[in-house]
mmCIF file with all atom_site columns, C-alpha atoms in Angstrom:
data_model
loop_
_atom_site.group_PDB
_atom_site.id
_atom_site.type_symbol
_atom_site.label_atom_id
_atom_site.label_alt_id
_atom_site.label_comp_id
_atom_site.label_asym_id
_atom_site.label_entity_id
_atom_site.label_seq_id
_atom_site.pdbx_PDB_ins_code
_atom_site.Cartn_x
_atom_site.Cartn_y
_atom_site.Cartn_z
_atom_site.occupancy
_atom_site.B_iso_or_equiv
_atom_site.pdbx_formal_charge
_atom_site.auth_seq_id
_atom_site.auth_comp_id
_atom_site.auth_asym_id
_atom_site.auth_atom_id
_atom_site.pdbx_PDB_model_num
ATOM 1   C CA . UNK A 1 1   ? 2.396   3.270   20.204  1.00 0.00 ? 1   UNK A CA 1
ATOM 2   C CA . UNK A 1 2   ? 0.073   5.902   18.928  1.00 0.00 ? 2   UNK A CA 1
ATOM 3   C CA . UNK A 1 3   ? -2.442  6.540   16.795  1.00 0.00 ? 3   UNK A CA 1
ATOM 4   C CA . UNK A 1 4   ? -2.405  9.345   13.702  1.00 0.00 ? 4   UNK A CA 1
ATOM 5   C CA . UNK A 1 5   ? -3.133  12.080  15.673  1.00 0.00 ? 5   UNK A CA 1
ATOM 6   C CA . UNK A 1 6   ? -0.279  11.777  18.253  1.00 0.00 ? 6   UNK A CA 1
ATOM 7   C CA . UNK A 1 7   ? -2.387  10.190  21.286  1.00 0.00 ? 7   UNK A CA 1
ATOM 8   C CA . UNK A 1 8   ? -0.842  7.570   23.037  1.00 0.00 ? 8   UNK A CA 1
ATOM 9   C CA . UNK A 1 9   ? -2.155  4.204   22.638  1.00 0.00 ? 9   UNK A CA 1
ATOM 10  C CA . UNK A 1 10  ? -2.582  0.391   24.302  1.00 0.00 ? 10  UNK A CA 1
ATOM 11  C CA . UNK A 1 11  ? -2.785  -3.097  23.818  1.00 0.00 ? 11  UNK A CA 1
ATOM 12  C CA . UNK A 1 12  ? -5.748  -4.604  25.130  1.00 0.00 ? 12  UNK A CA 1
ATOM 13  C CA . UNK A 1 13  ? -6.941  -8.343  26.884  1.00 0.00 ? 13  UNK A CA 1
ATOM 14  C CA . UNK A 1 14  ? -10.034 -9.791  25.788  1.00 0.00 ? 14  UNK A CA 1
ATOM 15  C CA . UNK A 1 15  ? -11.107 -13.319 26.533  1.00 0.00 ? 15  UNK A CA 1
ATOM 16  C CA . UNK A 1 16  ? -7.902  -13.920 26.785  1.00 0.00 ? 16  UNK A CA 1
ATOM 17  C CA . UNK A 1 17  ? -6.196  -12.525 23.479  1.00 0.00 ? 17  UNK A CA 1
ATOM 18  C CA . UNK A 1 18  ? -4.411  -9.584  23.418  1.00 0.00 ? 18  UNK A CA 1
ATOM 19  C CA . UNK A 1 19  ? -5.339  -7.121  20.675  1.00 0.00 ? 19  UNK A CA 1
ATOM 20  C CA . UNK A 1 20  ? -3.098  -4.044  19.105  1.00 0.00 ? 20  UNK A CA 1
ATOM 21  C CA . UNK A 1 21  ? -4.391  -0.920  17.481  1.00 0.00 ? 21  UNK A CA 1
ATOM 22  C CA . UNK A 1 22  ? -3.983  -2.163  13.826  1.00 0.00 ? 22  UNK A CA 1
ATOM 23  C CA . UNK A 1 23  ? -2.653  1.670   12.706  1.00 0.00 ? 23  UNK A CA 1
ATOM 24  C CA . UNK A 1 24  ? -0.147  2.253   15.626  1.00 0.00 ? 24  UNK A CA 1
ATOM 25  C CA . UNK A 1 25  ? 1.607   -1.057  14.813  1.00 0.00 ? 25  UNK A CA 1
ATOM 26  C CA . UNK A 1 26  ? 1.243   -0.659  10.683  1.00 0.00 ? 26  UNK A CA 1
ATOM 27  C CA . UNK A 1 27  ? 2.976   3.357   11.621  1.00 0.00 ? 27  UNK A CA 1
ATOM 28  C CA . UNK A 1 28  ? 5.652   0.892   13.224  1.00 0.00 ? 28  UNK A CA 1
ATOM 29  C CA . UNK A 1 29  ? 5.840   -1.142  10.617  1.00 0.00 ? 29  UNK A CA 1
ATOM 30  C CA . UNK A 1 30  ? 5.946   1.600   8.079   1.00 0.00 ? 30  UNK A CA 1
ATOM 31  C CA . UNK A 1 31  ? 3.050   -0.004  5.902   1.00 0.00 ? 31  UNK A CA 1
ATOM 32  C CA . UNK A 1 32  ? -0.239  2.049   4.830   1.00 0.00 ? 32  UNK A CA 1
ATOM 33  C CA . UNK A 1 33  ? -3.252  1.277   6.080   1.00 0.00 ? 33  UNK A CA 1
ATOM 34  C CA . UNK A 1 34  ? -7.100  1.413   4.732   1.00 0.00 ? 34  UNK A CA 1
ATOM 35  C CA . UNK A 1 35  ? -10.604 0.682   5.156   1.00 0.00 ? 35  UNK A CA 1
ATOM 36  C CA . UNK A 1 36  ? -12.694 -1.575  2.164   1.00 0.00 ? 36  UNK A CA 1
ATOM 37  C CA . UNK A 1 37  ? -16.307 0.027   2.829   1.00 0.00 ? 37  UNK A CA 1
ATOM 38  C CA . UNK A 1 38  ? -17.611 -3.539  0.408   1.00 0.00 ? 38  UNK A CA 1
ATOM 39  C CA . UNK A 1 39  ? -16.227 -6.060  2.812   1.00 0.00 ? 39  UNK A CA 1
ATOM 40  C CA . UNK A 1 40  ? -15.843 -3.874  6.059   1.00 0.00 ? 40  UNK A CA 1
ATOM 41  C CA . UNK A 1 41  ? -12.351 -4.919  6.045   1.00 0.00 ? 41  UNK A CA 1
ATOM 42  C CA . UNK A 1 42  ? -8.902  -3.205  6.948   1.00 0.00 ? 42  UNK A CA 1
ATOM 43  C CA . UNK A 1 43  ? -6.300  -3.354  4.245   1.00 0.00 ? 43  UNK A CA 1
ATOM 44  C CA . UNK A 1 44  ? -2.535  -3.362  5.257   1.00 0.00 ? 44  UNK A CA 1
ATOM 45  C CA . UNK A 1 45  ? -0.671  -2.468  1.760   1.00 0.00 ? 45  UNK A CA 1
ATOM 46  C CA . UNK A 1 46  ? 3.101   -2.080  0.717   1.00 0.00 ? 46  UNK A CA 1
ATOM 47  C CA . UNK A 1 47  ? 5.784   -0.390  2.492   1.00 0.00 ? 47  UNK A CA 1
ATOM 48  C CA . UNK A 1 48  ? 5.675   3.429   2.475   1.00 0.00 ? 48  UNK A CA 1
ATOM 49  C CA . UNK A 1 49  ? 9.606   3.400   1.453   1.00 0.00 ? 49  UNK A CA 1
ATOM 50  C CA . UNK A 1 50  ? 12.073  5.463   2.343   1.00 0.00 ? 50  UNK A CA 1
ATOM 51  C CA . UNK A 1 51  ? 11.211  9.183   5.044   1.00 0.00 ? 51  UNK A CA 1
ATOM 52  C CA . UNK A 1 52  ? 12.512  11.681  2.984   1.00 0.00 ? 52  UNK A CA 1
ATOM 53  C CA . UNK A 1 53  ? 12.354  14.093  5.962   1.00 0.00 ? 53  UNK A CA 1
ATOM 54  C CA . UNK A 1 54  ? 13.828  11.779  8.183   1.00 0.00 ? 54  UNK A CA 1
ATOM 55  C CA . UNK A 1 55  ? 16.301  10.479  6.321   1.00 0.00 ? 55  UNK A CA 1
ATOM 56  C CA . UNK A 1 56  ? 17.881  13.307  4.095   1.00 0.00 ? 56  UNK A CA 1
ATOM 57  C CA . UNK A 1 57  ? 19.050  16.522  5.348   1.00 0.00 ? 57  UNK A CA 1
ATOM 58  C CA . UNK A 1 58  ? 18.610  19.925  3.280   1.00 0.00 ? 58  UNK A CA 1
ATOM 59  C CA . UNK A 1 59  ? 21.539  21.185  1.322   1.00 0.00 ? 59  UNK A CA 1
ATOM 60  C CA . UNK A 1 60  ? 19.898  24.411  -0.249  1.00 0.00 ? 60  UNK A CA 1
ATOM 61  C CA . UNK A 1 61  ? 17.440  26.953  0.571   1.00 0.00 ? 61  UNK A CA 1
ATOM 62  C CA . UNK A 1 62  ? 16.295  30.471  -0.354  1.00 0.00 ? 62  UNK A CA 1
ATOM 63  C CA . UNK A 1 63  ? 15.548  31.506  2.679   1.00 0.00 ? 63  UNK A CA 1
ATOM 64  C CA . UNK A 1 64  ? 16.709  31.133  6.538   1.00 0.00 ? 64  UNK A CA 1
ATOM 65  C CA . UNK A 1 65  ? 13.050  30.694  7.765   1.00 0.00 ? 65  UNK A CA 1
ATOM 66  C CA . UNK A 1 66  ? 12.940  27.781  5.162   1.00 0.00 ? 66  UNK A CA 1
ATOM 67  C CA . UNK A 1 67  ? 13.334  24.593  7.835   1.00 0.00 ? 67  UNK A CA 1
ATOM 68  C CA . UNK A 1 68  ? 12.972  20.808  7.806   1.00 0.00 ? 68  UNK A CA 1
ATOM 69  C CA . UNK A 1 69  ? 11.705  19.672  11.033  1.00 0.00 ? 69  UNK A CA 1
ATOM 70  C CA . UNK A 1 70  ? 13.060  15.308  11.854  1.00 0.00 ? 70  UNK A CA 1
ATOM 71  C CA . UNK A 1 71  ? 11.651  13.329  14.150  1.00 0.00 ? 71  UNK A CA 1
ATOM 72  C CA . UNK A 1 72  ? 13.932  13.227  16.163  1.00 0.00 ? 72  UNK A CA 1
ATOM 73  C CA . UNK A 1 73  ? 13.455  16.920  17.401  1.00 0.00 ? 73  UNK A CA 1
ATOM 74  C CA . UNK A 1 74  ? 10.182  16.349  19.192  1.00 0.00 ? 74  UNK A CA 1
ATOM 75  C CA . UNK A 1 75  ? 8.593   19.322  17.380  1.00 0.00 ? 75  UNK A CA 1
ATOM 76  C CA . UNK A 1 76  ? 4.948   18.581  17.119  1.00 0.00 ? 76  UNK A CA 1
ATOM 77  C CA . UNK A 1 77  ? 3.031   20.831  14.167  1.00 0.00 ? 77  UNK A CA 1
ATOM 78  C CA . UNK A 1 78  ? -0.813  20.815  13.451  1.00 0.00 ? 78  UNK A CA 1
ATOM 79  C CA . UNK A 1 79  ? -0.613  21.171  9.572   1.00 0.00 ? 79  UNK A CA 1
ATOM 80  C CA . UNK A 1 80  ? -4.583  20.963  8.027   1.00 0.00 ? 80  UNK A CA 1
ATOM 81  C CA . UNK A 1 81  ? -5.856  19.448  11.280  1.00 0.00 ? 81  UNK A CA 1
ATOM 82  C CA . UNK A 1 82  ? -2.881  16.719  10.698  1.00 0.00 ? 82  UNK A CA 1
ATOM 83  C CA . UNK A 1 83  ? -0.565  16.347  14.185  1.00 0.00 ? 83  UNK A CA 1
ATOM 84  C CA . UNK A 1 84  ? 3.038   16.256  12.443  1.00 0.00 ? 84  UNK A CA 1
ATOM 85  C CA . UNK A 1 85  ? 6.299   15.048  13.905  1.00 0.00 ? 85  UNK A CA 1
ATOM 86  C CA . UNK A 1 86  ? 8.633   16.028  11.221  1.00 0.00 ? 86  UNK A CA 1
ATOM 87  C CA . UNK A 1 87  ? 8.110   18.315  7.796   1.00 0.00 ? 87  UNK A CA 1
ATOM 88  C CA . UNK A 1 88  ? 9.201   20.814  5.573   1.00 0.00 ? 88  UNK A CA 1
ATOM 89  C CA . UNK A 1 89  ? 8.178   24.418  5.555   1.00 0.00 ? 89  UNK A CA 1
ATOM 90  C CA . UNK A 1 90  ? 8.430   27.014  3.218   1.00 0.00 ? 90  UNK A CA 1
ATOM 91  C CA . UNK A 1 91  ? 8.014   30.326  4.192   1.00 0.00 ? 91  UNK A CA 1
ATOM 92  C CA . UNK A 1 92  ? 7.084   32.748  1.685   1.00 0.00 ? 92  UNK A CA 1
ATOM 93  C CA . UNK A 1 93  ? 7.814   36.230  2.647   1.00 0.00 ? 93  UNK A CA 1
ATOM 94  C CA . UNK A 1 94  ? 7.450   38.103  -0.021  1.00 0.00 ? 94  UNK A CA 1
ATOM 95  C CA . UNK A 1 95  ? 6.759   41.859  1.214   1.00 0.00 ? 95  UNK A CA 1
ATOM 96  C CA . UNK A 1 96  ? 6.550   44.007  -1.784  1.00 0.00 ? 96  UNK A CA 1
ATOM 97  C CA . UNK A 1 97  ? 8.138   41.657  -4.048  1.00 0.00 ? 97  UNK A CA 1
ATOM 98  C CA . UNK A 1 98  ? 5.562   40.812  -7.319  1.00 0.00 ? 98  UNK A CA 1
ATOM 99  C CA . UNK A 1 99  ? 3.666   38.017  -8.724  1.00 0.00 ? 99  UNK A CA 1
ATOM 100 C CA . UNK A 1 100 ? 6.963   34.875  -9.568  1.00 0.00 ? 100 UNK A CA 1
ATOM 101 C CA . UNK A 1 101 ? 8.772   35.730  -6.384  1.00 0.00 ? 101 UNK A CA 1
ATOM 102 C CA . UNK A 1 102 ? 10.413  31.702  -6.013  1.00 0.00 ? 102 UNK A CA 1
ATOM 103 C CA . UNK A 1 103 ? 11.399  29.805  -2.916  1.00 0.00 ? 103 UNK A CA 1
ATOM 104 C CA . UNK A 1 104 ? 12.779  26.437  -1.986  1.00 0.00 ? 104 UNK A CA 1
ATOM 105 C CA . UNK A 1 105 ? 14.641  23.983  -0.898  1.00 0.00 ? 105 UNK A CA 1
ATOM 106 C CA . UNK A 1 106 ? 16.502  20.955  -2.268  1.00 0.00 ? 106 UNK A CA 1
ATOM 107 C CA . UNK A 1 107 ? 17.816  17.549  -1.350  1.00 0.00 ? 107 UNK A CA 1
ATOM 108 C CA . UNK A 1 108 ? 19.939  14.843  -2.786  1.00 0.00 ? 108 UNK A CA 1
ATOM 109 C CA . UNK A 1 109 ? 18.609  11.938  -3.277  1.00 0.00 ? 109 UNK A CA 1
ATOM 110 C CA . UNK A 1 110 ? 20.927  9.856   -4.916  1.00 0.00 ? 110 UNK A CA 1
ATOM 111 C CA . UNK A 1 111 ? 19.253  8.792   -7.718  1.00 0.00 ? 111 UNK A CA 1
ATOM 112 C CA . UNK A 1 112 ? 17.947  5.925   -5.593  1.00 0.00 ? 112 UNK A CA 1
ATOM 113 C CA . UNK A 1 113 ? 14.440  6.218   -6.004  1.00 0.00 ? 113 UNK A CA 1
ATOM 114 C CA . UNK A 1 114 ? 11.412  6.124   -8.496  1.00 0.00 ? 114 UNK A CA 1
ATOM 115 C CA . UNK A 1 115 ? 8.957   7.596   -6.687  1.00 0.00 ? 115 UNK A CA 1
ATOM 116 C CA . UNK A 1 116 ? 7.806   10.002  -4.363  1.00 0.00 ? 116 UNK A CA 1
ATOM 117 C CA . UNK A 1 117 ? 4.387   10.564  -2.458  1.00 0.00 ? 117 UNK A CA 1
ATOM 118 C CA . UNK A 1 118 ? 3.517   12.953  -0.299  1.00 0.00 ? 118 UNK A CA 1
ATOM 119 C CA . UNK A 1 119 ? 1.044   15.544  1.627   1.00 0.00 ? 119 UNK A CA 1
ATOM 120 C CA . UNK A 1 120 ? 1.166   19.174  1.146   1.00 0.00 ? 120 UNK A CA 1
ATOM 121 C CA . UNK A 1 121 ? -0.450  22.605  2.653   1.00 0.00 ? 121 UNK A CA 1
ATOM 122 C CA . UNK A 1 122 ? -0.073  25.721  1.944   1.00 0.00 ? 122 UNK A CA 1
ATOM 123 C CA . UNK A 1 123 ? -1.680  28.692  3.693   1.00 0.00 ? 123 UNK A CA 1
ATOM 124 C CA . UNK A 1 124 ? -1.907  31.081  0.802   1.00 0.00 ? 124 UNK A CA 1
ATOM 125 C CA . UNK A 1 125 ? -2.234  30.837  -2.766  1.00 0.00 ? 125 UNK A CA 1
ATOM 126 C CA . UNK A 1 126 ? 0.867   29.865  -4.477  1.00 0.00 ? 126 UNK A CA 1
ATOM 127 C CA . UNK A 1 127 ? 2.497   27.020  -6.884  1.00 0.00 ? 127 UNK A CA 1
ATOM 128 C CA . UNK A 1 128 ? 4.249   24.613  -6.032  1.00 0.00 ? 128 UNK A CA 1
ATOM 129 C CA . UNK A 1 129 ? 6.961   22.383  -7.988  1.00 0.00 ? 129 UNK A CA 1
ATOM 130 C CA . UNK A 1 130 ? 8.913   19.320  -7.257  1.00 0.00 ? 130 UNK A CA 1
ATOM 131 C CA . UNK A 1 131 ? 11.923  19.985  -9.609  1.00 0.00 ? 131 UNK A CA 1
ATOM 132 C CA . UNK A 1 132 ? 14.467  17.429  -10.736 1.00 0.00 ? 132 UNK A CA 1
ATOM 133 C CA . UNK A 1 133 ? 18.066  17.508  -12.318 1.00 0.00 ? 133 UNK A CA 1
ATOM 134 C CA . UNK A 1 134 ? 18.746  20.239  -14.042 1.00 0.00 ? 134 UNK A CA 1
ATOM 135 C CA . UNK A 1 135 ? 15.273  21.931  -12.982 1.00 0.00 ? 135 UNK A CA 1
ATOM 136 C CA . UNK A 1 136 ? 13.325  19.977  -14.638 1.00 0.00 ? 136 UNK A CA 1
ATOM 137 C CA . UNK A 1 137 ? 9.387   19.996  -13.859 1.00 0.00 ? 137 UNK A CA 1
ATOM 138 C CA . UNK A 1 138 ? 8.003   16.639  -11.991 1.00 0.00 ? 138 UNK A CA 1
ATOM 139 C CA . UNK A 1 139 ? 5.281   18.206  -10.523 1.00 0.00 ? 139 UNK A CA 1
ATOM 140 C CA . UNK A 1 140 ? 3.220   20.982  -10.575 1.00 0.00 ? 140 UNK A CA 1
ATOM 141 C CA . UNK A 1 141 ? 0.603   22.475  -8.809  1.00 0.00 ? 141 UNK A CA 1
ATOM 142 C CA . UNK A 1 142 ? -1.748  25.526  -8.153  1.00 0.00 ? 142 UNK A CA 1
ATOM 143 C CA . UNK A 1 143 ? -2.693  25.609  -4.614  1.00 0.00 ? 143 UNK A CA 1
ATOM 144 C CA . UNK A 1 144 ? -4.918  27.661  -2.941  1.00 0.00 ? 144 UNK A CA 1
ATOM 145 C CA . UNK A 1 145 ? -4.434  29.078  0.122   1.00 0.00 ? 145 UNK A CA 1
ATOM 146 C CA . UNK A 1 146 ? -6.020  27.119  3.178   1.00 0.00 ? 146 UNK A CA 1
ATOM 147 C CA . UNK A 1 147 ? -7.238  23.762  1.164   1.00 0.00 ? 147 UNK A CA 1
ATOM 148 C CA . UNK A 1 148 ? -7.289  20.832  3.261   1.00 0.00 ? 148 UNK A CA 1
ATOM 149 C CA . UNK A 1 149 ? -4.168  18.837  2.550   1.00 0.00 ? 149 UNK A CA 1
ATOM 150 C CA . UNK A 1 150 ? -3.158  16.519  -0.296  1.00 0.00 ? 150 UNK A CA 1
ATOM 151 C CA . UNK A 1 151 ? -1.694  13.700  -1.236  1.00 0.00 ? 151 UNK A CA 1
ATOM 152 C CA . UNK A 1 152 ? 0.264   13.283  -4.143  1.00 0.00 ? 152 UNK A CA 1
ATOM 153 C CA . UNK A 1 153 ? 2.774   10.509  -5.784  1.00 0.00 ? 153 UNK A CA 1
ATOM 154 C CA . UNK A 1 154 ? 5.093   11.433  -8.696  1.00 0.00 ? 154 UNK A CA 1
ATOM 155 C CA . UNK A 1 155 ? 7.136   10.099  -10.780 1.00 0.00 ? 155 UNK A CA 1
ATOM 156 C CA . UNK A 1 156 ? 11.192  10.607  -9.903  1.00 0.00 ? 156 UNK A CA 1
ATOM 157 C CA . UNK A 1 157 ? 12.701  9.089   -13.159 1.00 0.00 ? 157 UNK A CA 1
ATOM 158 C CA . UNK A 1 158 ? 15.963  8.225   -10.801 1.00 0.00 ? 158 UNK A CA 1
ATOM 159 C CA . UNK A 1 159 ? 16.599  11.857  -10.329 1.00 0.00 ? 159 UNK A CA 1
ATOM 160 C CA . UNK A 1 160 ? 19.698  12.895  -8.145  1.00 0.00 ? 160 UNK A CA 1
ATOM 161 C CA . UNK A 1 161 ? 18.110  16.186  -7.068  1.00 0.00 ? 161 UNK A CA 1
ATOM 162 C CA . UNK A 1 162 ? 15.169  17.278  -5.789  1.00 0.00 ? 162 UNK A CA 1
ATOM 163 C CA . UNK A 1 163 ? 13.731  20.941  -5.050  1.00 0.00 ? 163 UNK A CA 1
ATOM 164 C CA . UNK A 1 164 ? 10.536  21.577  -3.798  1.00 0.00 ? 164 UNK A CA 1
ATOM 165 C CA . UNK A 1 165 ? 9.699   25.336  -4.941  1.00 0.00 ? 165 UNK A CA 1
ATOM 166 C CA . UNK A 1 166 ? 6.991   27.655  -4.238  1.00 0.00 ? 166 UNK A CA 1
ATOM 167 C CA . UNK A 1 167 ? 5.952   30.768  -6.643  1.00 0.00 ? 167 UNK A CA 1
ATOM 168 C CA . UNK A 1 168 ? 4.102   34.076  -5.569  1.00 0.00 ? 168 UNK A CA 1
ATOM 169 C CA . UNK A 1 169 ? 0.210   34.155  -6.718  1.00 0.00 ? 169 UNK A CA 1
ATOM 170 C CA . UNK A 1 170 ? -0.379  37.223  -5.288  1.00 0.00 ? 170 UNK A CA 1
ATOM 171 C CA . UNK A 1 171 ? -0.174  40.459  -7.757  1.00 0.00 ? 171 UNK A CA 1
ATOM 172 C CA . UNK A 1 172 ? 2.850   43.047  -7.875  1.00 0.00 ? 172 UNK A CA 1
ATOM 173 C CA . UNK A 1 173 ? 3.198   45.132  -4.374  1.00 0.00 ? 173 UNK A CA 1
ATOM 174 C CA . UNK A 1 174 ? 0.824   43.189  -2.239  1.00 0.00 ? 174 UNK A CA 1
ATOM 175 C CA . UNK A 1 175 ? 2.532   42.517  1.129   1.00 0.00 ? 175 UNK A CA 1
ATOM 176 C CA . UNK A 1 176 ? 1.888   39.270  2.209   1.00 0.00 ? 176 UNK A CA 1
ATOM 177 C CA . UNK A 1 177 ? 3.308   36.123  3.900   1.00 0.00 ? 177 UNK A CA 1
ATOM 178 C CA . UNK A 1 178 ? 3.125   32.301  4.419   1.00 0.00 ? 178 UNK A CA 1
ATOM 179 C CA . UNK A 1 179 ? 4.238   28.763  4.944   1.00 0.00 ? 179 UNK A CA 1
ATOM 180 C CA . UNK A 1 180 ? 3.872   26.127  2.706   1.00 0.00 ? 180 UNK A CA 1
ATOM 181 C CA . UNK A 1 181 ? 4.375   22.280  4.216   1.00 0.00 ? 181 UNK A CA 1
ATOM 182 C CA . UNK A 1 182 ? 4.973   19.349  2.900   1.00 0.00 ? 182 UNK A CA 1
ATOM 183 C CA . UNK A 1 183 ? 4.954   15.999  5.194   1.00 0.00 ? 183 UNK A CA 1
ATOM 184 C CA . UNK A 1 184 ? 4.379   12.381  4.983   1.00 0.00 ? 184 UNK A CA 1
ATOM 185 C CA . UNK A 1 185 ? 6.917   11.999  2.246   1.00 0.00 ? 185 UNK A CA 1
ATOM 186 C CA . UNK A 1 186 ? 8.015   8.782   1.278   1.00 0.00 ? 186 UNK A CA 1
ATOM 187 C CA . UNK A 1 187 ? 10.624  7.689   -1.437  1.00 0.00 ? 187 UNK A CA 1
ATOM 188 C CA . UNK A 1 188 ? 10.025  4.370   -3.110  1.00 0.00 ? 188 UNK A CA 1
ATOM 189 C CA . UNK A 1 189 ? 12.772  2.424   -5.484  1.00 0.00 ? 189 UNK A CA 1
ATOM 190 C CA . UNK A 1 190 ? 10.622  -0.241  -7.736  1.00 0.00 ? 190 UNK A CA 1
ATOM 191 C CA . UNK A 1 191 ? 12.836  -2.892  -7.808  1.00 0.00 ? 191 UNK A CA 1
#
């Protein structure tokens, strides 16, 4: 068990219960946790679906740099002060190339699913796009460079693809570079 920034941690005995850390055993359970300031209470809520990083591999990128990170390769990343055990990264170099140079990188979903949430970080300015079939817009963002992480959740409309994509900010010939991460990504399906 740990807790949500990596550290290991324990059950403990008192009076002769045993007690669990509530958000190591909800990460197990794959269920989202929160705090009610009103009633000082913890709140376990639904599922978080379906680890879209975990559980689908990339089939297209722009670039080589462009990697998904699982699990399962014991690759810790700090992303916004956030430990990370598995994400996506988009690296934007861009060198000399103007303002609308576009990265990505896509996955196939299946049609499966109805939505997605999840965090993302970019280190420069850029925007970025969760397209659909057929390219089709789902999301869309201006980011600015170094902003503490977000969460979003959007809409999938039972797409089969989708391509997260990052666009150049920066104006023609400056020489630049930078990642862009997104983690914590869940897929839900409704029904």
């Amino acid at each position: 068990l740990t807790d949500a920034s990596g550290v290991r941690t324990y059950p403990i005995s008192y009076n002769g219960t045993t007690y669990l850390p509530i958000r190591s055993i909800a990460d197990l359970l794959g269920v989202e946790v929160n705090w009610d300031q009103a009633t000082a209470s913890v709140l376990l809520g639904k599922t978080k679906g379906v680890d879209l990083i975990d559980t689908y591999k990339y089939y297209d990128r722009s670039s080589t740099d462009n990697r998904q990170v699982q699990s399962s390769e014991k690759q810790e990343q700090e992303i916004s002060g956030i430990a990370c055990s598995h994400w996506l990264r988009i690296h934007q170099s861009w060198g000399s190339v103007g303002k609308g140079h576009l990265d990505h990188i896509s996955f196939n979903i299946l049609g499966k699913y109805d939505t997605l949430t999840f965090r993302y970080y970019s280190e420069k300015d850029v925007i970025l796009r969760v397209l659909g079939d057929n390219d089709s817009i789902l999301f869309e963002r201006e980011i600015t460079g170094g902003q503490v992480a977000q969460t979003v959740t959007i809409p999938l409309l039972k797409t089969n693809q989708i391509k997260f994509q990052t666009e150049k900010l920066l104006g023609e010939g400056s020489s630049t570079y930078g990642n862009t991460y997104v983690f914590d990504a869940y897929l839900d399906a409704e029904g």
